[in-house]
XYZ file of C-alpha atoms in Angstrom:
651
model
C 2.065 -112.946 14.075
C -0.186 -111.319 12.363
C -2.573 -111.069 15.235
C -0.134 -108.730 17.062
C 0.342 -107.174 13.734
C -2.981 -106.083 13.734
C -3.503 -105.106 17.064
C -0.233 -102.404 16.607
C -2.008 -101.014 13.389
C -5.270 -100.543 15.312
C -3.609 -98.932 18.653
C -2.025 -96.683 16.165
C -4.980 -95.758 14.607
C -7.027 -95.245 17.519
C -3.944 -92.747 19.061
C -3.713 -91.148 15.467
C -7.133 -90.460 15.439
C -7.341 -88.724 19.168
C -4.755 -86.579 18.161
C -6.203 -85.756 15.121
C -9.329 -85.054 15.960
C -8.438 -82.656 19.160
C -10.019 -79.608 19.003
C -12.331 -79.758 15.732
C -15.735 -78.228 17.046
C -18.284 -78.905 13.720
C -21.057 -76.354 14.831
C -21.898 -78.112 18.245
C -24.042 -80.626 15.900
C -21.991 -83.877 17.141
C -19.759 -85.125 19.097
C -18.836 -88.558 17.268
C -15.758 -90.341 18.077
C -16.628 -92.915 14.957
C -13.701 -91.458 12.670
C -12.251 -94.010 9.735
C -9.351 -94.152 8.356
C -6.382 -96.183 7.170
C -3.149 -96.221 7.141
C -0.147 -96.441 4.506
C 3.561 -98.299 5.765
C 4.981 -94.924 4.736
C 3.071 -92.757 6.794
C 5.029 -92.137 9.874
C 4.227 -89.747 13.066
C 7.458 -89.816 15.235
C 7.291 -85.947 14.788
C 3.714 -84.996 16.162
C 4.424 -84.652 19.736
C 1.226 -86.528 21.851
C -1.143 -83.932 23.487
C -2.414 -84.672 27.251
C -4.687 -87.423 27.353
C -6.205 -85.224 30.301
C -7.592 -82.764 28.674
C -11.002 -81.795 28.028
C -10.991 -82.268 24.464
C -14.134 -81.315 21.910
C -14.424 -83.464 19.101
C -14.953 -83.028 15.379
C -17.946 -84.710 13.888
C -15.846 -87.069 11.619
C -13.487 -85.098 10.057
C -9.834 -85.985 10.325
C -7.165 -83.437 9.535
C -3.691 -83.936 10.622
C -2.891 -80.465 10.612
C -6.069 -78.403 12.072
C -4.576 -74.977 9.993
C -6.165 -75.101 6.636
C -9.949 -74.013 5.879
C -12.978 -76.406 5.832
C -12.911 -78.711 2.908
C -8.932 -77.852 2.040
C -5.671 -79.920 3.526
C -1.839 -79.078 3.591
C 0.719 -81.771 1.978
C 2.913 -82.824 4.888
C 6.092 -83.237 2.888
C 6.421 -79.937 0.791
C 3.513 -77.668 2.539
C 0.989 -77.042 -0.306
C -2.550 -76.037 0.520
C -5.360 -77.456 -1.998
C -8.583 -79.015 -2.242
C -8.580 -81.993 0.119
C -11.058 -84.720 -2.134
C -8.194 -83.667 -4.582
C -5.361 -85.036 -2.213
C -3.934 -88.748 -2.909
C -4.695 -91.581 -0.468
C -7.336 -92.191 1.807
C -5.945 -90.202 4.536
C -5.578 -87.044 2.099
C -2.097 -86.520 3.814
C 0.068 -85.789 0.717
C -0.560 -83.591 -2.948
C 1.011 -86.074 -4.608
C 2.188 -89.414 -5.271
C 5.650 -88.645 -5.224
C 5.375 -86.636 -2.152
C 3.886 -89.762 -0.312
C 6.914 -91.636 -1.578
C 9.447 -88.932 -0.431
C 7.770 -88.703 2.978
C 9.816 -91.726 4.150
C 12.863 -90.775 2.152
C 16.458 -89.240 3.685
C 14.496 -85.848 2.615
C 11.893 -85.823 4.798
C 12.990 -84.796 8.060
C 14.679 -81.977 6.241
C 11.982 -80.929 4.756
C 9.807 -80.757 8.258
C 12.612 -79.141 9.312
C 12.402 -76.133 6.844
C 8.729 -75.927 7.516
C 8.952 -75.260 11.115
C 12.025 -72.887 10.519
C 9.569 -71.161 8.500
C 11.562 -71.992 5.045
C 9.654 -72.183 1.527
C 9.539 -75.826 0.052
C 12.457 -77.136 -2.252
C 9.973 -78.956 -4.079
C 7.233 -78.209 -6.423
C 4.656 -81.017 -6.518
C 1.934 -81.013 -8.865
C -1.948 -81.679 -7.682
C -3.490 -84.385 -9.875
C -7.173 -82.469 -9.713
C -9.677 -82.102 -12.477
C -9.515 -78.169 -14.189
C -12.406 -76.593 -11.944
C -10.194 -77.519 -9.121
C -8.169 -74.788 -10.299
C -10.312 -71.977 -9.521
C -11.107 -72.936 -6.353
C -7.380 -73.330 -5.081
C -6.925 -69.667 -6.687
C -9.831 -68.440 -4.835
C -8.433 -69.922 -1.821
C -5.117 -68.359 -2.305
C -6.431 -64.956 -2.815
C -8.565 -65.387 0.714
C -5.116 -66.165 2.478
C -3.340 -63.372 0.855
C -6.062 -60.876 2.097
C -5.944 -62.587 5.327
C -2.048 -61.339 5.886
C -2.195 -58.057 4.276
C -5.348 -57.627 6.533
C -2.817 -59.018 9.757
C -0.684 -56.108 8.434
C -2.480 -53.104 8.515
C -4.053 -54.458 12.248
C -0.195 -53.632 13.627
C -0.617 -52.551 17.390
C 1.221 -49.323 18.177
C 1.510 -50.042 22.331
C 1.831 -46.758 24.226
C 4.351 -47.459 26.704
C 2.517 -46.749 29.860
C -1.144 -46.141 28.673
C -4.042 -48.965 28.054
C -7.328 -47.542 27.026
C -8.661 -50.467 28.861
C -7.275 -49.451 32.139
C -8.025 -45.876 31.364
C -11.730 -46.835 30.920
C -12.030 -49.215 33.903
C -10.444 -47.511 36.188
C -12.505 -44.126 35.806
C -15.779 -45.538 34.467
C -15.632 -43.743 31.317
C -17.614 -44.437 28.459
C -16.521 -44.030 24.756
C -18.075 -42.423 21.901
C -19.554 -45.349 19.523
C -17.992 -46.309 16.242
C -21.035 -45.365 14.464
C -20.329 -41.973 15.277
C -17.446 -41.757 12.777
C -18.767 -42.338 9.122
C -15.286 -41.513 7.725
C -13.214 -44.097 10.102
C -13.207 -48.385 8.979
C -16.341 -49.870 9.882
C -18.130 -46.049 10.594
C -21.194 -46.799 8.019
C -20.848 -50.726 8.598
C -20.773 -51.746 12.566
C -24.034 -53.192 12.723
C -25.857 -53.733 15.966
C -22.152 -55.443 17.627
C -22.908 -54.877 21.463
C -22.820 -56.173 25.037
C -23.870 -59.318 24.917
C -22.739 -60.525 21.601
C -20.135 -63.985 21.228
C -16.775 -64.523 19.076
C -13.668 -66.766 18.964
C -11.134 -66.088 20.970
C -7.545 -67.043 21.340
C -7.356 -68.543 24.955
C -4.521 -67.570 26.880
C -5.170 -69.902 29.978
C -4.022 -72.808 28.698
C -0.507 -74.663 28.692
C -0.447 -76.075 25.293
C 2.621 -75.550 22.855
C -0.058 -74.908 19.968
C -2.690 -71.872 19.840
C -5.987 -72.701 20.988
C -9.293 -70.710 21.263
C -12.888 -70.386 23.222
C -15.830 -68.420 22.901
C -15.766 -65.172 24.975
C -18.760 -62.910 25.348
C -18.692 -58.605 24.806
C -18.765 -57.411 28.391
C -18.249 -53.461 27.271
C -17.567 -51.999 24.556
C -15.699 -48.633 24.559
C -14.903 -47.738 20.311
C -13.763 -50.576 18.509
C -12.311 -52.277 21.762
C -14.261 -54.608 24.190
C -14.137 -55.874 27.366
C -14.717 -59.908 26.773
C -15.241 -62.651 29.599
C -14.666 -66.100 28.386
C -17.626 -68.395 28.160
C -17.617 -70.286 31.650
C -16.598 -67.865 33.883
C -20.052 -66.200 34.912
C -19.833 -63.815 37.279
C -15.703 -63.880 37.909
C -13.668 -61.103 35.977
C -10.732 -62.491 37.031
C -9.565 -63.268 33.331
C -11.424 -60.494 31.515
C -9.139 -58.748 28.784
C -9.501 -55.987 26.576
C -8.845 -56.476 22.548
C -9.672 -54.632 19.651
C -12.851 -56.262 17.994
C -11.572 -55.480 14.280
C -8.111 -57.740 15.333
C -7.022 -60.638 13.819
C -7.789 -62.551 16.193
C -11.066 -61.602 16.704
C -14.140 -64.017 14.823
C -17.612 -64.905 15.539
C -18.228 -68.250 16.140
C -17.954 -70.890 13.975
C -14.839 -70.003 12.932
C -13.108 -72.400 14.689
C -15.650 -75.345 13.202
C -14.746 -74.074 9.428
C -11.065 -73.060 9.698
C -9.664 -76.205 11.691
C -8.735 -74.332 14.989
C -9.244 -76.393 17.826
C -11.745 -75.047 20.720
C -10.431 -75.471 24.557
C -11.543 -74.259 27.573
C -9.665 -72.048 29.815
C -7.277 -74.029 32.504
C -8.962 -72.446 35.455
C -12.554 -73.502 34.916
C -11.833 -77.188 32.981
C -13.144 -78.820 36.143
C -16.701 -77.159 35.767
C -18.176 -79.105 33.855
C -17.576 -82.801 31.946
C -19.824 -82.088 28.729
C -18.649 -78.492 27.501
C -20.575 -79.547 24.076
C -23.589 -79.393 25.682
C -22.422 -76.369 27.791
C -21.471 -74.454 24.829
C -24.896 -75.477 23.008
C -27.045 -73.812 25.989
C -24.828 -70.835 26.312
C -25.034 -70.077 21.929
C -28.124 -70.824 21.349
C -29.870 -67.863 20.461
C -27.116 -65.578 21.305
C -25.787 -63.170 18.657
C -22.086 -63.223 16.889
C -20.444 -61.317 14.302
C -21.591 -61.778 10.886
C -18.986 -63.970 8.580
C -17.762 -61.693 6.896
C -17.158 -59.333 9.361
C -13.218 -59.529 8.700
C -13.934 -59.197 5.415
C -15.282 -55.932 5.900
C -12.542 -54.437 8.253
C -10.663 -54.969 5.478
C -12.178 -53.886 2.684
C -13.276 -50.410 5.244
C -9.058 -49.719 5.464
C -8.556 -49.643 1.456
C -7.772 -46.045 0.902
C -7.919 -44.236 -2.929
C -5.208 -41.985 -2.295
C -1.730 -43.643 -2.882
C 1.639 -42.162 -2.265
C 3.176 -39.971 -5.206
C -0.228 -38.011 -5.874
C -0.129 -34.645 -6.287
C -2.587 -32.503 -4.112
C -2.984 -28.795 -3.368
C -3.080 -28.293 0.138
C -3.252 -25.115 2.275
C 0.209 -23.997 3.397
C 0.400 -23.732 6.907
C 2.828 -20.938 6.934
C 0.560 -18.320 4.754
C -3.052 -19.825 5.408
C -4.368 -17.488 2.374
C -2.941 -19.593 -0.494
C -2.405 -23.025 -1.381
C 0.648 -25.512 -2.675
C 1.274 -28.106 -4.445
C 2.090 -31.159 -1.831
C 2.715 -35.533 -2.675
C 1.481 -38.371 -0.797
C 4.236 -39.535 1.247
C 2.558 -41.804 3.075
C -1.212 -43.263 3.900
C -2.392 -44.280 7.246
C -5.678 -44.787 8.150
C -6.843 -42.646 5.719
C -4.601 -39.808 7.044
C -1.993 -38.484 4.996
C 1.202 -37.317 5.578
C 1.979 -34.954 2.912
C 5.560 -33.376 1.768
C 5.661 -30.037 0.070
C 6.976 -30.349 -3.404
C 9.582 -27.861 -3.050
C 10.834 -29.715 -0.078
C 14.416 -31.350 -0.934
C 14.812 -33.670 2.629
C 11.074 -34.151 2.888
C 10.981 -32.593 6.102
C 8.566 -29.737 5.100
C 5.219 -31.768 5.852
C 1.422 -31.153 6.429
C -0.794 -34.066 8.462
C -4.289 -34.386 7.620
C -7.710 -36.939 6.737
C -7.768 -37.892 3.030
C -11.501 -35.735 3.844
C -10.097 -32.851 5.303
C -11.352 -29.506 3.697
C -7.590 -28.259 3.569
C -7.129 -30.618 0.524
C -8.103 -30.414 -2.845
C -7.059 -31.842 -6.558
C -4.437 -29.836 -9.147
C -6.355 -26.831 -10.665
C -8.784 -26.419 -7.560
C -7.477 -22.653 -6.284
C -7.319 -21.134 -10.009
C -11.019 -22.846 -11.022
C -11.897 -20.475 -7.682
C -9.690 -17.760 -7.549
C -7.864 -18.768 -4.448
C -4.226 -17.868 -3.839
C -1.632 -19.808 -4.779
C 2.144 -20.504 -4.851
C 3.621 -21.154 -7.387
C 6.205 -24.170 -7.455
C 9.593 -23.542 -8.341
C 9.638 -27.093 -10.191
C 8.681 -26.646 -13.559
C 7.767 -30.207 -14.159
C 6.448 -33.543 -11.968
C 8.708 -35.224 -10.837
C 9.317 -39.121 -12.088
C 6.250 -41.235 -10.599
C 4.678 -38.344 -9.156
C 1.196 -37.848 -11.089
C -2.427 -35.594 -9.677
C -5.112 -37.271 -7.657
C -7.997 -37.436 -9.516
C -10.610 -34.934 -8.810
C -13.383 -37.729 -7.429
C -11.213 -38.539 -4.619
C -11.999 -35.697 -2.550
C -14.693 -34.591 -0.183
C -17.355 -33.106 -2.352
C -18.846 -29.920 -0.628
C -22.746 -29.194 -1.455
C -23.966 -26.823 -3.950
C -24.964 -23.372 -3.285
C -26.946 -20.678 -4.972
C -24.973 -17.373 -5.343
C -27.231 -15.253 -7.680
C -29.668 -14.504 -4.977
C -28.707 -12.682 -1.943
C -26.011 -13.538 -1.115
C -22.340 -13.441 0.885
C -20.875 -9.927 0.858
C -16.821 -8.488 0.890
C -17.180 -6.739 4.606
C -20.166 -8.770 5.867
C -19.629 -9.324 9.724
C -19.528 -12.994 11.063
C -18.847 -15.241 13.724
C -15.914 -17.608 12.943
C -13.277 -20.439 15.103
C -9.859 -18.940 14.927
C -8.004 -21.465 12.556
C -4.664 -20.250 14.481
C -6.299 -20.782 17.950
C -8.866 -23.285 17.786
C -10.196 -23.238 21.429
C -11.691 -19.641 20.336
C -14.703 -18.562 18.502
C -13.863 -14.875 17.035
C -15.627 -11.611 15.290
C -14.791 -12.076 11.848
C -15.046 -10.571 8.456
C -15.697 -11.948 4.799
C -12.633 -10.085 2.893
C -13.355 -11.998 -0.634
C -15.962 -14.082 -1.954
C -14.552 -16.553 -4.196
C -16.377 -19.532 -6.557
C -18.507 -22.366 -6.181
C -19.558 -20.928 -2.828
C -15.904 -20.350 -1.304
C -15.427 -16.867 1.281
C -12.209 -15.607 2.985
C -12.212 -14.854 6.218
C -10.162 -12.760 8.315
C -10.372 -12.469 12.055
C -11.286 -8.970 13.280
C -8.040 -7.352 15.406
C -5.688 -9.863 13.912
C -4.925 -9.677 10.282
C -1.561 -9.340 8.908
C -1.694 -6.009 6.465
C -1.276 -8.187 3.205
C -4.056 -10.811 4.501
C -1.794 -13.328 4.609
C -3.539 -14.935 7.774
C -6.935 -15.130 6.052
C -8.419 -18.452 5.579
C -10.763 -20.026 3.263
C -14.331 -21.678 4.559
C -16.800 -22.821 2.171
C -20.206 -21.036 2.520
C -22.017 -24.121 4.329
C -18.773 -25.064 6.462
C -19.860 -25.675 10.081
C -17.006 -23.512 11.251
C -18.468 -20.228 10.358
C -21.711 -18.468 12.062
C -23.979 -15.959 11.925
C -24.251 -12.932 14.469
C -25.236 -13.585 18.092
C -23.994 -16.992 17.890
C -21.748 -17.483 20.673
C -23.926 -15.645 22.927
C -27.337 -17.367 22.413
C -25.414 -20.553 23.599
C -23.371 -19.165 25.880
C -20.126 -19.632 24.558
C -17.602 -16.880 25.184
C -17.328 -14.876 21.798
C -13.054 -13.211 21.455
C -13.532 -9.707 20.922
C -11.047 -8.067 18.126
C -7.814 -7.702 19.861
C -7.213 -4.138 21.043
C -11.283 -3.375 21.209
C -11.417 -1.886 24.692
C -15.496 -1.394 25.062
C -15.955 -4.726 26.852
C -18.119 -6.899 27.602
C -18.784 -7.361 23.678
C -21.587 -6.270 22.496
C -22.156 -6.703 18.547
C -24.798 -4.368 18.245
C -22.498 -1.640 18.923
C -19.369 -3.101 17.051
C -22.052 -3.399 14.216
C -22.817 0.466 14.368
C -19.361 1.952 15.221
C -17.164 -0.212 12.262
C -20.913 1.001 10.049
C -20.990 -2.821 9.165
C -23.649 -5.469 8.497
C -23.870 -8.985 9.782
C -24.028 -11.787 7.362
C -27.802 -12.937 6.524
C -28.459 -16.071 8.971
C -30.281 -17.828 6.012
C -27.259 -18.175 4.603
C -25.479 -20.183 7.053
C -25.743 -24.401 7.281
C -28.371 -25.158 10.519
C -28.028 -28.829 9.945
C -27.739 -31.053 13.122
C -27.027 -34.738 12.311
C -28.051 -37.264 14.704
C -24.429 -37.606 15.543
C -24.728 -39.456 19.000
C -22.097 -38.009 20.838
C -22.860 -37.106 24.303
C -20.915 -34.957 27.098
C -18.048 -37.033 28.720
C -17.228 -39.465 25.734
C -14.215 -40.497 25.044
C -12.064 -40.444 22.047
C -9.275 -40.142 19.569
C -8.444 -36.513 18.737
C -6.127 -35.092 15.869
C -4.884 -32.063 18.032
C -5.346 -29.488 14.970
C -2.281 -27.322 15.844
C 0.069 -30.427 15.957
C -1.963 -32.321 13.228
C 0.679 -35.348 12.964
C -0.654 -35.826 16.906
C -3.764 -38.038 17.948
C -4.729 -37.624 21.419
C -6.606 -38.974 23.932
C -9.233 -36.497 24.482
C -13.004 -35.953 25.916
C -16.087 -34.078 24.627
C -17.182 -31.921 27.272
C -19.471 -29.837 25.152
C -22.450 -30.160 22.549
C -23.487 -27.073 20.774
C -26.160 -28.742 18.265
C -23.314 -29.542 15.720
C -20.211 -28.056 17.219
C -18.303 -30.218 19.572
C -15.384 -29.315 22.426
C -12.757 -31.348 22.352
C -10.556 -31.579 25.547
C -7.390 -33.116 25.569
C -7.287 -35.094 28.764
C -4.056 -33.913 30.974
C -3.943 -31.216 29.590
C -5.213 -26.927 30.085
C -8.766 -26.181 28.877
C -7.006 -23.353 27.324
C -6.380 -26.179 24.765
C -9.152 -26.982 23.559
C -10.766 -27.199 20.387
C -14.298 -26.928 18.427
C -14.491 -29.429 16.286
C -17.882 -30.204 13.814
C -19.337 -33.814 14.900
C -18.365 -34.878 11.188
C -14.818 -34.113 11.069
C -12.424 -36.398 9.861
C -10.477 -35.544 12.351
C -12.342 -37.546 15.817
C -11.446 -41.521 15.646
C -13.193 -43.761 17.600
C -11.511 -45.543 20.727
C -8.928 -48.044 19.344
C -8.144 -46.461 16.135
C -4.757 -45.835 16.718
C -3.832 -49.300 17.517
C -6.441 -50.668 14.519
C -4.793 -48.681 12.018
C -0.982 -48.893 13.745
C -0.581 -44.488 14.264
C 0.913 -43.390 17.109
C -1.553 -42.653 20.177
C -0.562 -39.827 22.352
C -1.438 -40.571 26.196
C -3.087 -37.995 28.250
C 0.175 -35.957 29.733
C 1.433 -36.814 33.111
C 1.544 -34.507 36.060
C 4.744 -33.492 35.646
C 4.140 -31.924 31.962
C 1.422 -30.258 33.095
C 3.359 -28.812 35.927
C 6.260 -27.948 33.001
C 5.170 -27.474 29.865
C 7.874 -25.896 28.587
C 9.346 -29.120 27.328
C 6.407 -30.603 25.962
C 5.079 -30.124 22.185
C 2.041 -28.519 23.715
C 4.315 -25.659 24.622
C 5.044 -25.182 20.676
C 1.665 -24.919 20.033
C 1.247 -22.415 22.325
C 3.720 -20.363 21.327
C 2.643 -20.587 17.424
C -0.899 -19.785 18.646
C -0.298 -16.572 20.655
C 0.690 -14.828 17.487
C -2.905 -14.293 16.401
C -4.331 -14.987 20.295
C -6.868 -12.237 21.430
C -6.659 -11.120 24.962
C -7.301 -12.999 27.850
C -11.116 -13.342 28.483
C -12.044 -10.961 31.135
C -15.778 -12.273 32.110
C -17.965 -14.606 30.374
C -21.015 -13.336 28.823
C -24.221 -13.466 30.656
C -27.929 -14.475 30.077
C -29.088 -11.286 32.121
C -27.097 -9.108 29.710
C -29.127 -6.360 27.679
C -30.814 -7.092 25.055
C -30.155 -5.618 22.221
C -32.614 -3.150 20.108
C -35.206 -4.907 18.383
C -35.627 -2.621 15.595
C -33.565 -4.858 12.865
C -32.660 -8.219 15.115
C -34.076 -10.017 17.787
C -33.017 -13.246 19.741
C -34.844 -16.451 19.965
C -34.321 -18.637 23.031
C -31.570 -21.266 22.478
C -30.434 -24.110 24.914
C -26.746 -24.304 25.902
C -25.089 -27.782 25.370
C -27.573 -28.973 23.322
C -27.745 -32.615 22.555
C -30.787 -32.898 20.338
C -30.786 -34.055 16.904
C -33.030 -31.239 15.456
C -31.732 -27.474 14.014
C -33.135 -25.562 16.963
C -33.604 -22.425 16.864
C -30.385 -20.680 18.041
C -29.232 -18.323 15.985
C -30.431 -14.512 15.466
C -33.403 -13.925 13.190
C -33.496 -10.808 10.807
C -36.832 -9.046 11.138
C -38.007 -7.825 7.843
């Protein structure tokens, strides 16, 4: 009798134990099956449903959990659901918190408490740890890492595009993206590291049958912004199962992971057969190959905490008279971009889009410490909750030294159109303002009461001096209604008896951005700024960058500086959860009278010069040497240093 008693306690053991131990992968260090443990009369399994005894399972050196979901070192009560400190648990087996939850366990309670744990259902009942006080902090600790865990699984929402995958996109037309290091402002910009082709994370795997989710180690194949092509480990050469993901998902985690979080490692279905010893598989394959670093996830999240919180008070410039400012409140932050509601606006419908960076955004008291315009609101006091952004949060512009020579009211210029953004116009300084801030108007276009003038800051990369355009080749919009064409500034300069601005003054820094013709992107398109595109640079001017918007007119386009808060690396819609908008289809091109493109069209055309005629060219006179002369420039330039391509003032 007790014999056979025996040999049922040790065949339960023994299938206790292979279920428990399925899928715990310590490191690749071992691969013993030489688990202990005992067993209580109370401790029953009729719930745990048996996994196949035919598959290939990797082992855990030792460590027996009966739920693999808590982190290395913790356990989770399996009557009310608490997570804690597993040397901390009671009984061998560290299966309960408690000694009255082992005793409930086999009470008329505990299938309804399973039951309310699979339905998802908080615990009825509160047990108590019996742990020693530093216990205490650690649990906190832990609780704090799971809380950041799903806030982080929160702000990773994807946004799908019903009809587009970047993935496709990419594959299909061999395009390459622009890397995320070229975006210092967007998560992970100053932090990527040297993540590339080649390197290994955890993965969930998707070819497998299993009720519960499983993972495997899948290698970088390409990476196009923050997503990548992966292959899982195995496969060699056969792409069959390759799948795109973004690398700053959930899901994503270098390796190890697995080993220290209690998620069990299987290979794919379609290549179990390959080998019998994936352990030593796995250890050829890893060693010496690179992964994420640990606290890689930690860093995603910690890159997507934004300052700015909703109900601060901003002035912003208003997009219906460029020349002043208003007071506008954060109605909403997403990835880093704000959406932001003009106070006077009852419904909230009177908005303005733009990065928590942008130049168009300043703190309360900006345009009077200045002497910029600005309107007054009609609300004589803030509003309940409503309160200013601190000054610190904004983009600090650098310091310039006015009591030399310096900017001049009437001083000629080269400027991009803030109304039309695909053009580069003759332009005028009409103020000079404080701290290094001009107005500019654009030559042919300004309303009477400069209303459409617009405020650059003396070292903005938006403004430049004379001869720009044409030293790289980029067609220069004459003032509307100037009828001595093809351009020449020379004469403009003489006949309006005007001077052009002093190129010392103007900012000839070239980062090393590392963007490069034919990258792709995400684009804020500037003239719908609540719209991120898919878009292409297809042209480098030093700095300045042209940003196509793929589907759609080159007419379209816009320069953009290679540090605006505006470009987003591959991915960063879906990362951050915005709304990607897909290159447009043939049919909106062919109509484009019902697309939003068509609005900003029409809103453009008010301040539009006329339709380029012919495109300036290098064989073109020279102009008289007597006060300028031109040094040779390169068109599309890609280097890193500040060439020589503007016009240089003889003394």
């Amino acid at each position: 009798m007790e014999n056979t008693k025996e040999r049922t306690e040790h065949s339960s053991r023994v299938e206790r134990k292979r279920r428990d131990s399925f899928g715990m992968f310590d490191g690749y260090d071992s691969c013993s099956e030489d688990t202990s443990s005992s067993s209580s009369s109370d401790e029953s399994e009729e719930e745990v449903a048996p996994l196949p005894s035919s598959l290939p399972i990797i082992k855990n050196n030792g460590q027996v959990y009966t739920y693999p979901d808590g982190k290395s070192g913790m356990a989770t009560c399996e009557m009310c659901g608490m997570v804690g400190v597993r040397d901390a648990f009671y009984s061998k087996t560290k299966r309960f918190c408690s000694v009255s939850c082992s005793r409930s366990y086999s009470s008329n309670s505990k299938k309804a408490s399973i039951l309310a744990r699979l339905q998802g259902k908080p615990p009825t009942k509160k047990a108590k740890v019996l742990q020693k006080q530093p216990l205490v902090a650690k649990l906190a600790a832990y609780a704090q890492y799971q809380a950041t865990l799903q806030n982080q699984a929160k702000t990773k929402t994807a946004v799908p595009v019903e009809g587009f995958s970047w993935g496709n996109y990419i594959n299909s037309n061999s395009f390459t993206a622009a890397p995320v290091t070229c975006f210092k402002h967007a998560p992970m910009g100053t932090c990527w590291g040297d993540i590339s082709e080649g390197v290994r994370v955890e993965v969930p795997n998707t070819d497998c049958s299993l009720p519960t989710k499983v993972f495997w180690i899948a290698g970088i194949i390409k990476l196009a912004g923050y997503n990548a092509l992966l292959r899982y480990e195995g496969f060699e050469n056969d792409s069959s199962l390759d799948f795109w993901c973004n690398i700053c998902g959930s899901d994503i985690h270098p390796v190890g992971w697995c080993a220290t979080s209690g998620k069990p490692l299987v290979p794919p279905r379609t290549i179990q057969h390959k080998y019998t010893n994936w352990k030593a598989f796995l250890v050829k394959r890893l060693t010496g190959a690179k992964t994420l670093p640990p606290d890689f996830s930690q860093k995603v999240s910690e890159s997507m905490q934004y300052l700015f919180k909703t109900s601060m008070r901003v002035e912003v410039v208003d997009k219906t008279h460029l020349c002043r400012t208003r007071v506008a409140v954060v109605d909403s932050v997403v990835g880093g971009r704000l959406r932001l509601v003009y106070e006077e606006s009852e419904d909230k419908t009177d908005d303005f889009w733009c990065h928590m960076y942008s130049p168009l955004i300043h703190h309360i008291g900006w345009s009077r410490s200045i002497g910029h315009r600005f309107k007054r609101s009609d609300i004589t006091k803030k509003q309940d909750g409503h309160f200013d952004a601190p000054p610190h949060l904004f983009m600090k512009v650098k310091e310039v030294d006015a009591a030399g020579e310096w900017f001049k009211e009437g001083m000629k210029l080269e400027a991009i159109d803030p109304l039309n953004l695909s053009a580069i116009c003759v332009a005028t300084i009409r103020k000079v303002l404080a701290d290094g801030y001009l107005m500019i108007g654009i030559d042919g276009s300004e309303a009477a009461d400069g209303s459409d003038w617009f405020c650059y800051h003396a070292t903005s990369p938006s403004i430049f001096p004379v001869g720009f355009c044409e030293i790289n080749m980029i067609e220069l919009t004459p003032p509307r209604g100037y009828a001595k064409l093809p351009f020449k500034w020379f004469d403009y300069l003489r006949e309006t008896d005007s001077i052009a601005a002093p190129v010392k003054l103007f900012n000839k820094e070239v980062p090393n951005h590392g963007f490069h013709v034919g990258m792709k992107l995400e684009a804020v398109d500037l003239m719908e700024p609540r719209l991120v595109c898919v878009a292409t640079v297809t042209r480098i001017i030093h700095r300045l960058l042209r940003i196509h918007f793929d589907g759609w007119e080159d007419e379209y386009d816009q320069w953009v500086d290679c540090e605006s808060p505006d470009l987003y690396p591959v991915g960063w819609c879906q990362l951050t959860g915005y709304q990607l908008q897909p290159p447009a289809p043939q049919s909106s091109r062919d109509s484009q009278s019902s697309s939003s493109k068509q609005k900003k069209k029409a809103k453009s055309q008010q301040y539009k010069g006329h339709k380029k005629m012919t495109s300036l060219q290098l064989k073109e006179e020279l102009l008289d040497g007597e006060e300028y002369s031109f040094l040779q420039g390169t068109s599309d330039q890609e280097s890193n240093g500040s060439a020589s391509y503007y016009i240089k003032q003889e003394p």
